[in-house]
Short mmCIF file of C-alpha atoms and ligand atoms in Angstrom, two decimals:
data_model
loop_
_atom_site.label_atom_id
_atom_site.label_comp_id
_atom_site.label_asym_id
_atom_site.label_seq_id
_atom_site.Cartn_x
_atom_site.Cartn_y
_atom_site.Cartn_z
CA MET A 1 25.98 39.23 1.62
CA GLU A 2 29.50 37.90 2.14
CA GLY A 3 30.47 34.27 2.41
CA MET A 4 31.36 33.25 5.96
CA LEU A 5 33.93 30.51 5.48
CA LYS A 6 37.69 30.89 4.98
CA ASP A 7 39.08 30.84 1.45
CA GLY A 8 39.86 27.26 0.45
CA ALA A 9 37.47 25.76 3.05
CA LEU A 10 36.33 23.20 0.45
CA LYS A 11 39.59 22.91 -1.48
CA ASN A 12 40.09 19.52 -3.16
CA LYS A 13 36.58 18.39 -2.25
CA THR A 14 34.34 17.10 -5.00
CA ILE A 15 30.67 17.68 -4.33
CA ILE A 16 27.72 16.38 -6.34
CA ILE A 17 24.58 18.53 -6.27
CA THR A 18 21.39 16.99 -7.64
CA GLY A 19 19.17 19.64 -9.23
CA GLY A 20 22.30 21.82 -9.28
CA GLY A 21 21.45 23.67 -12.50
CA THR A 22 18.80 25.97 -11.03
CA GLY A 23 17.53 27.74 -7.92
CA LEU A 24 18.97 26.91 -4.54
CA GLY A 25 21.16 24.09 -5.84
CA ARG A 26 22.86 26.52 -8.18
CA SER A 27 23.37 29.14 -5.45
CA MET A 28 24.81 26.63 -2.98
CA GLY A 29 27.05 25.26 -5.72
CA LYS A 30 28.37 28.69 -6.63
CA TYR A 31 29.53 29.37 -3.09
CA MET A 32 31.11 25.92 -2.81
CA LEU A 33 33.08 26.65 -5.98
CA GLU A 34 34.22 29.97 -4.52
CA LEU A 35 35.54 27.97 -1.55
CA GLY A 36 37.64 25.78 -3.85
CA ALA A 37 35.37 22.75 -4.38
CA ASN A 38 35.01 20.83 -7.62
CA LEU A 39 31.37 20.57 -8.55
CA VAL A 40 29.26 17.96 -10.32
CA ILE A 41 25.78 19.24 -11.15
CA THR A 42 23.03 16.90 -12.28
CA SER A 43 19.42 17.13 -13.42
CA ARG A 44 17.25 16.09 -16.35
CA LYS A 45 17.84 19.10 -18.62
CA GLU A 46 21.16 19.05 -20.44
CA GLU A 47 20.90 22.59 -21.80
CA VAL A 48 20.22 24.10 -18.38
CA LEU A 49 23.11 22.18 -16.85
CA GLN A 50 25.56 23.19 -19.61
CA LYS A 51 24.64 26.85 -19.31
CA THR A 52 24.93 26.86 -15.52
CA ALA A 53 28.24 25.00 -15.65
CA GLU A 54 29.70 27.53 -18.09
CA GLU A 55 28.44 30.53 -16.13
CA LEU A 56 29.58 29.24 -12.76
CA SER A 57 33.07 28.28 -13.90
CA LYS A 58 33.44 31.68 -15.55
CA GLN A 59 32.28 33.51 -12.42
CA THR A 60 34.32 31.50 -9.91
CA GLY A 61 37.23 29.98 -11.87
CA GLY A 62 36.21 26.57 -10.47
CA GLN A 63 35.62 23.29 -12.26
CA VAL A 64 32.02 22.23 -12.91
CA LEU A 65 31.07 18.94 -14.51
CA PRO A 66 27.45 18.80 -15.75
CA ILE A 67 25.95 15.30 -16.05
CA VAL A 68 22.39 14.54 -17.11
CA CYS A 69 20.74 12.29 -14.55
CA ASP A 70 17.13 11.60 -13.64
CA VAL A 71 17.30 10.68 -9.95
CA ARG A 72 14.53 8.13 -10.49
CA LYS A 73 16.90 6.03 -12.62
CA TYR A 74 19.45 4.10 -10.57
CA GLU A 75 21.71 3.32 -13.55
CA GLN A 76 21.96 7.05 -14.38
CA ILE A 77 23.04 7.75 -10.78
CA GLN A 78 25.69 5.03 -11.02
CA ASN A 79 26.91 6.74 -14.18
CA VAL A 80 27.21 10.07 -12.33
CA ILE A 81 29.33 8.41 -9.65
CA ASP A 82 31.59 6.60 -12.10
CA THR A 83 32.02 9.63 -14.38
CA SER A 84 32.68 11.99 -11.46
CA GLU A 85 35.35 9.69 -10.04
CA LYS A 86 37.01 9.34 -13.43
CA TYR A 87 37.05 13.12 -13.85
CA PHE A 88 37.90 14.31 -10.33
CA GLY A 89 39.46 11.24 -8.67
CA GLN A 90 37.01 10.86 -5.81
CA ILE A 91 33.70 12.14 -4.47
CA ASP A 92 33.57 13.78 -1.04
CA GLY A 93 30.00 14.97 -0.64
CA VAL A 94 26.50 14.56 -2.05
CA LEU A 95 23.90 17.28 -1.73
CA ASN A 96 20.48 15.74 -2.33
CA ASN A 97 18.61 18.83 -3.51
CA ALA A 98 16.52 17.75 -6.55
CA ALA A 99 12.78 17.94 -5.95
CA GLY A 100 9.38 18.12 -7.60
CA ASN A 101 6.34 19.72 -6.02
CA PHE A 102 3.00 21.43 -6.71
CA ILE A 103 0.01 22.50 -4.67
CA SER A 104 -3.30 20.68 -4.85
CA PRO A 105 -6.11 19.51 -2.60
CA THR A 106 -5.14 15.89 -1.98
CA GLU A 107 -8.49 14.49 -3.15
CA ARG A 108 -7.82 16.03 -6.56
CA LEU A 109 -4.54 14.14 -7.00
CA SER A 110 -4.36 11.00 -9.11
CA HIS A 111 -2.08 8.23 -7.86
CA ARG A 112 0.25 9.16 -10.73
CA ALA A 113 0.47 12.74 -9.47
CA PHE A 114 1.36 11.44 -6.00
CA ASP A 115 3.95 9.08 -7.52
CA ILE A 116 5.67 11.75 -9.54
CA VAL A 117 6.61 13.80 -6.47
CA VAL A 118 7.45 10.83 -4.23
CA ASP A 119 9.60 9.29 -6.95
CA ILE A 120 11.72 12.42 -7.36
CA VAL A 121 12.00 13.48 -3.74
CA LEU A 122 12.05 10.28 -1.70
CA LYS A 123 13.07 7.59 -4.15
CA GLY A 124 15.56 9.93 -5.88
CA THR A 125 17.20 10.71 -2.55
CA TYR A 126 17.46 7.13 -1.30
CA TYR A 127 18.67 5.94 -4.72
CA PHE A 128 21.48 8.53 -4.72
CA THR A 129 22.26 7.80 -1.09
CA LEU A 130 22.48 4.04 -1.67
CA ALA A 131 24.68 4.37 -4.73
CA ALA A 132 27.07 6.93 -3.21
CA GLY A 133 27.10 5.27 0.22
CA LYS A 134 27.93 1.82 -1.15
CA ASN A 135 30.70 3.35 -3.23
CA TRP A 136 32.26 5.09 -0.20
CA ILE A 137 31.92 1.99 1.99
CA THR A 138 33.53 -0.29 -0.62
CA LYS A 139 36.40 2.12 -1.14
CA LYS A 140 36.77 2.86 2.60
CA GLN A 141 36.41 6.59 1.93
CA LYS A 142 34.78 9.05 4.24
CA GLY A 143 31.68 10.81 2.91
CA ASN A 144 29.16 13.51 3.65
CA PHE A 145 25.45 13.65 2.80
CA LEU A 146 23.48 16.86 3.00
CA ASN A 147 19.75 16.57 2.27
CA ILE A 148 17.40 19.47 1.62
CA VAL A 149 14.07 18.96 3.35
CA THR A 150 11.46 21.48 4.59
CA THR A 151 9.93 22.26 7.98
CA TYR A 152 6.75 20.41 7.02
CA ALA A 153 8.84 17.24 7.06
CA TRP A 154 7.89 17.10 10.77
CA THR A 155 4.72 19.21 10.97
CA GLY A 156 3.13 17.81 7.81
CA SER A 157 1.20 20.18 5.55
CA GLY A 158 -2.03 20.04 3.63
CA TYR A 159 -2.01 20.84 -0.11
CA VAL A 160 1.55 19.53 -0.59
CA VAL A 161 0.97 16.07 0.86
CA PRO A 162 3.16 14.02 -1.53
CA SER A 163 6.02 16.43 -0.84
CA ALA A 164 5.41 16.34 2.93
CA CYS A 165 5.41 12.51 2.94
CA SER A 166 8.59 12.44 0.89
CA LYS A 167 10.49 15.05 2.88
CA ALA A 168 9.52 13.24 6.11
CA GLY A 169 11.02 10.09 4.60
CA VAL A 170 14.19 11.95 3.64
CA LEU A 171 14.51 13.24 7.19
CA ALA A 172 14.12 9.69 8.56
CA LEU A 173 16.75 8.51 6.09
CA THR A 174 19.10 11.28 7.22
CA ARG A 175 18.79 10.47 10.90
CA SER A 176 18.88 6.69 10.43
CA LEU A 177 22.04 6.64 8.33
CA ALA A 178 23.75 9.25 10.50
CA VAL A 179 23.83 6.51 13.11
CA GLU A 180 24.19 3.38 10.97
CA TRP A 181 26.91 4.68 8.65
CA ALA A 182 28.91 6.72 11.16
CA LYS A 183 31.11 3.61 11.55
CA TYR A 184 32.15 4.12 7.92
CA ASN A 185 32.94 7.79 8.58
CA ILE A 186 29.89 8.90 6.60
CA ARG A 187 27.97 11.84 8.03
CA SER A 188 24.33 12.70 7.17
CA ASN A 189 22.66 16.01 7.88
CA ALA A 190 19.73 17.99 6.56
CA ILE A 191 18.70 21.60 6.09
CA ALA A 192 15.06 22.69 6.35
CA PRO A 193 14.70 26.01 4.54
CA GLY A 194 11.68 28.27 4.86
CA PRO A 195 10.71 30.28 1.78
CA PHE A 196 13.63 31.27 -0.44
CA PRO A 197 12.45 32.74 -3.77
CA THR A 198 13.28 30.58 -6.78
CA GLU A 199 11.49 30.32 -10.08
CA GLY A 200 10.94 26.58 -9.62
CA ALA A 201 9.27 26.88 -6.21
CA TRP A 202 7.37 30.13 -6.75
CA SER A 203 5.87 29.07 -10.09
CA ARG A 204 4.55 25.81 -8.58
CA LEU A 205 3.64 26.84 -5.04
CA LEU A 206 2.29 30.32 -5.79
CA PRO A 207 0.92 29.86 -9.32
CA GLY A 208 -1.22 32.47 -11.10
CA ASP A 209 -2.75 35.09 -8.83
CA LEU A 210 -1.72 33.33 -5.61
CA VAL A 211 1.53 35.23 -5.69
CA LYS A 212 -0.49 38.46 -5.26
CA LYS A 213 -2.80 36.98 -2.59
CA PHE A 214 -0.21 35.37 -0.29
CA ASP A 215 2.96 37.09 0.73
CA PRO A 216 5.19 34.41 2.32
CA ALA A 217 7.02 37.11 4.30
CA GLU A 218 3.89 37.80 6.35
CA ARG A 219 4.07 34.38 7.97
CA ILE A 220 7.60 34.93 9.12
CA PRO A 221 8.55 36.64 12.41
CA LEU A 222 11.54 38.31 10.70
CA LYS A 223 9.11 39.60 8.04
CA ARG A 224 11.23 38.62 5.08
CA VAL A 225 12.05 35.63 2.90
CA GLY A 226 15.49 34.05 2.91
CA GLU A 227 18.50 35.16 0.89
CA HIS A 228 20.25 32.51 -1.13
CA SER A 229 23.61 33.48 0.35
CA GLU A 230 22.29 32.72 3.84
CA LEU A 231 21.43 29.18 2.79
CA ALA A 232 24.69 28.81 0.85
CA ASN A 233 26.71 29.72 3.95
CA LEU A 234 24.97 27.04 6.00
CA ALA A 235 25.25 24.38 3.29
CA ALA A 236 28.95 25.07 2.72
CA TYR A 237 29.61 24.84 6.46
CA LEU A 238 27.82 21.49 6.68
CA MET A 239 29.77 20.22 3.66
CA SER A 240 33.07 21.35 5.16
CA ASP A 241 35.26 19.65 7.76
CA TYR A 242 34.47 22.50 10.19
CA SER A 243 31.18 20.74 10.87
CA GLY A 244 32.90 17.36 11.30
CA TYR A 245 31.15 16.60 14.62
CA ILE A 246 27.64 17.45 13.38
CA ASN A 247 25.87 14.27 12.38
CA GLY A 248 22.15 13.45 12.18
CA GLU A 249 21.09 17.06 12.58
CA VAL A 250 18.43 19.00 10.72
CA ILE A 251 19.05 22.73 10.75
CA THR A 252 16.08 25.00 10.15
CA ILE A 253 16.68 28.29 8.34
CA ASP A 254 13.26 29.96 8.14
CA GLY A 255 13.29 33.22 10.10
CA GLY A 256 11.20 31.53 12.82
CA GLU A 257 8.35 30.64 10.44
CA TRP A 258 7.35 27.17 11.59
CA LEU A 259 7.50 27.91 15.30
CA ARG A 260 5.46 31.07 14.86
CA ASN A 261 2.78 29.19 12.98
CA GLY A 262 2.71 26.42 15.60
CA GLY A 263 2.57 28.83 18.55
CA GLU A 264 -0.85 28.85 20.25
CA PHE A 265 -0.81 32.60 20.85
CA SER A 266 1.25 33.84 17.89
CA HIS A 267 -1.88 35.55 16.52
CA LEU A 268 -1.64 38.05 19.38
CA GLU A 269 0.88 39.93 17.25
CA HIS A 270 -2.20 41.43 15.55
CA ILE A 271 -3.26 43.17 18.77
CA PRO A 272 -2.33 46.86 18.52
CA GLU A 273 -0.36 48.62 21.29
CA GLN A 274 -3.43 50.63 22.25
CA MET A 275 -5.39 47.47 23.04
CA TRP A 276 -2.51 46.17 25.17
CA ASP A 277 -2.64 49.52 27.04
CA GLU A 278 -6.35 49.05 27.71
CA LEU A 279 -5.89 45.45 28.82
CA GLU A 280 -3.14 46.54 31.20
CA LYS A 281 -5.30 49.37 32.60
CA ASN A 282 -8.19 46.95 33.24
CA ARG A 283 -5.85 44.46 34.90
CA LYS A 284 -4.60 47.10 37.30
C1 HXC B 301 -2.37 18.38 -9.63
C2 HXC B 301 -0.78 17.64 -11.15
C3 HXC B 301 -0.19 18.94 -11.18
C4 HXC B 301 -0.77 19.96 -10.36
C5 HXC B 301 0.93 17.64 -12.50
N1 HXC B 301 -0.05 16.89 -11.99
N2 HXC B 301 0.87 18.88 -12.02
N3 HXC B 301 -1.85 17.37 -10.39
N4 HXC B 301 -1.85 19.63 -9.62
N5 HXC B 301 -0.28 21.19 -10.33
C6 HXC B 301 -0.36 15.50 -12.27
C7 HXC B 301 -0.71 15.27 -13.73
O1 HXC B 301 -2.07 15.50 -13.97
C8 HXC B 301 -0.33 13.80 -13.89
O2 HXC B 301 -1.32 12.95 -13.39
C9 HXC B 301 0.85 13.63 -12.98
O3 HXC B 301 0.80 14.71 -12.04
C10 HXC B 301 2.16 13.72 -13.72
O4 HXC B 301 2.08 14.82 -14.56
P1 HXC B 301 3.19 15.18 -15.62
O5 HXC B 301 2.53 16.04 -16.65
O6 HXC B 301 3.90 13.95 -16.05
O7 HXC B 301 4.12 15.97 -14.73
P2 HXC B 301 4.63 17.42 -14.98
O8 HXC B 301 3.56 18.40 -14.68
O9 HXC B 301 5.30 17.45 -16.33
O10 HXC B 301 5.75 17.49 -13.89
C11 HXC B 301 5.45 17.58 -12.52
C12 HXC B 301 6.79 17.82 -11.87
C13 HXC B 301 7.30 19.15 -12.43
C14 HXC B 301 7.71 16.67 -12.23
C15 HXC B 301 6.62 17.82 -10.36
O11 HXC B 301 6.60 20.23 -11.84
C16 HXC B 301 8.75 19.31 -12.25
O12 HXC B 301 9.52 18.93 -13.12
N6 HXC B 301 9.20 19.84 -11.11
C17 HXC B 301 10.61 19.98 -10.80
C18 HXC B 301 10.92 21.26 -10.13
C19 HXC B 301 10.06 21.61 -8.95
O13 HXC B 301 8.92 21.10 -8.77
N7 HXC B 301 10.58 22.54 -8.16
C20 HXC B 301 9.87 23.04 -6.98
C21 HXC B 301 10.45 22.46 -5.76
S1 HXC B 301 9.88 23.51 -4.51
P3 HXC B 301 -2.32 12.17 -14.40
O14 HXC B 301 -3.13 11.29 -13.51
O15 HXC B 301 -3.11 13.23 -15.08
O16 HXC B 301 -1.44 11.38 -15.34
C22 HXC B 301 9.79 22.72 -3.06
C23 HXC B 301 9.58 23.70 -1.92
C24 HXC B 301 9.10 23.10 -0.67
O17 HXC B 301 9.87 21.54 -2.97
C25 HXC B 301 8.84 24.02 0.49
C26 HXC B 301 8.55 25.47 0.28
C27 HXC B 301 8.49 26.28 1.53
P1 NAP B 302 14.09 24.27 -8.39
O1 NAP B 302 14.96 25.34 -8.94
O2 NAP B 302 12.88 23.87 -9.15
O3 NAP B 302 15.02 22.99 -8.13
C1 NAP B 302 14.62 21.67 -8.31
C2 NAP B 302 15.67 20.98 -9.15
O4 NAP B 302 15.41 19.57 -9.16
C3 NAP B 302 15.71 21.45 -10.59
O5 NAP B 302 17.02 21.81 -10.92
C4 NAP B 302 15.27 20.22 -11.39
O6 NAP B 302 15.98 20.17 -12.62
C5 NAP B 302 15.67 19.10 -10.46
N1 NAP B 302 14.89 17.88 -10.70
C6 NAP B 302 13.53 17.77 -10.70
N2 NAP B 302 13.18 16.50 -11.00
C7 NAP B 302 14.33 15.82 -11.19
C8 NAP B 302 14.64 14.46 -11.51
N3 NAP B 302 13.67 13.55 -11.72
N4 NAP B 302 15.94 14.10 -11.60
C9 NAP B 302 16.91 15.02 -11.40
N5 NAP B 302 16.70 16.29 -11.09
C10 NAP B 302 15.42 16.69 -10.98
O7 NAP B 302 13.58 24.64 -6.92
P2 NAP B 302 14.36 25.14 -5.60
O8 NAP B 302 13.45 26.08 -4.92
O9 NAP B 302 15.74 25.54 -5.93
O10 NAP B 302 14.38 23.80 -4.74
C11 NAP B 302 15.61 23.17 -4.37
C12 NAP B 302 15.40 22.33 -3.12
O11 NAP B 302 15.04 23.17 -2.03
C13 NAP B 302 14.27 21.30 -3.21
O12 NAP B 302 14.65 20.13 -2.50
C14 NAP B 302 13.12 21.96 -2.51
O13 NAP B 302 12.20 21.04 -1.98
C15 NAP B 302 13.89 22.66 -1.40
N6 NAP B 302 13.17 23.77 -0.75
C16 NAP B 302 12.97 24.93 -1.42
C17 NAP B 302 12.36 25.97 -0.78
C18 NAP B 302 12.15 27.31 -1.44
O14 NAP B 302 11.50 28.16 -0.85
N7 NAP B 302 12.67 27.53 -2.63
C19 NAP B 302 11.92 25.82 0.54
C20 NAP B 302 12.13 24.60 1.19
C21 NAP B 302 12.79 23.59 0.53
P3 NAP B 302 15.41 19.48 -13.97
O15 NAP B 302 14.03 20.00 -14.16
O16 NAP B 302 16.39 19.91 -15.03
O17 NAP B 302 15.47 18.01 -13.76
#
C-alpha cells in the first residue's frame, strides 16, 4: 500500500520512537524516514537496534540513530534526549510505542508480573513524556507526542489487566497534557490500533496453540487484521504539521473491532439469510 503524505512531509523533523527496532515502531519509523524525517530508535537490545538502523537507512536513505534505552530508567531517557540533540540539533516529536504484555488470568499474576508491564507501559511513557516535555518547555520549542494505546484503554479487558490499566493511564496522560501543555505549543495525541500482526504481540498474546484456536480477524467487521502501512500513514500524519490542529485525540484504527464487540446485537451477524427470510415472512 502506498504512503499517503507528500514527499518531504516530515523533512527536517527529528522523531524519537521508543521500541523502534521491531514491529509497529519499526514500520512507522520506516515511513517517517521516507517522508524525510531523522529518526532516533530506542529499546533495550543494542543488536536489534543496530540491525534495524542499518536496514532502514539503506532502504530509505534517511538517517537513523540507534540508542539503547530502557524506558524504566529516567537517566537513560535523559541520555537519549541529550544525544539526539547533539546529533540532530533538536527533537520535534516523540512516539511512545515501547510496551510489554502477556496474557494471564489475573489471579495467577504475581505483583512482580503486574509491575513489569506497568513499569514499561505506563511509567516508561510518563518518564519519556516528562523528560522530553521539560526539555521542550525550557528551550521554548514546540513539540509533538504520539502515544500508542489500545481500544481496551477505555473498555478494559480481562486477561491483560496490567496492560489495560497502563494503557488507560497513558490515554489519561495524553488527554491531560494536550490541555495543560498546549500553552507551550506541545500537542499530545494517541492511536488505538486493533490487531496488527507483529512477532512481539502474536508470540505473547496468542502463544502456543492459541494462534490456531483464535483468529483475530473473526472479531473484526472488516474480517481482516491491519496492515502496517495503514498504521504508518496515520502515525506520520499525526506527527506532521498537517495535523497541527488535532490535539488530545485518540484515533482508533481497528476495522470496527471494539464497537462490534460492544454492540448488544452484533451476534445477529450469525443469523443466515434464510432465517431472516422466515422472520420476515412471520412478521408479515
Ligand atoms: C504470567 C508472567 C508471564 C506470563 C512473565 N511473567 N511472563 N506471568 N504469564 N506469560 C512474570 C514472571 O513469572 C515474573 O514474576 C515477572 O512476570 C517478570 O518476569 P521476567 O522473567 O522478569 O519477565 P520476562 O518474561 O523476561 O519479560 C516480560 C516482558 C517481556 C518484559 C513483558 O515479554 C518483554 O520483554 N516484552 C516486550 C515486548 C512485548 O511484550 N511486546 C508485545 C506488546 S503487544 P515472578 O513473580 O515469577 O518473579 C501489545 C498489544 C496490545 O501490547 C493489544 C493487542 C490488540
Ligand atoms: P513489539 O515488536 O514487541 O514492540 C515492543 C517494543 O518495545 C520492542 O521493540 C521492545 O524492544 C520495546 N520495549 C519493551 N520493553 C522495553 C523497555 N523496558 N524499554 C525500552 N523498550 C522496550 O510489539 P508491537 O506489536 O510492535 O507493539 C508496539 C506497540 O503497539 C505497543 O505499544 C503495543 O502495545 C501497541 N499495540 C500493538 C498491537 C498489535 O496488534 N501489534 C495492537 C494494539 C497496540 P526491546 O525488547 O529491545 O526492549
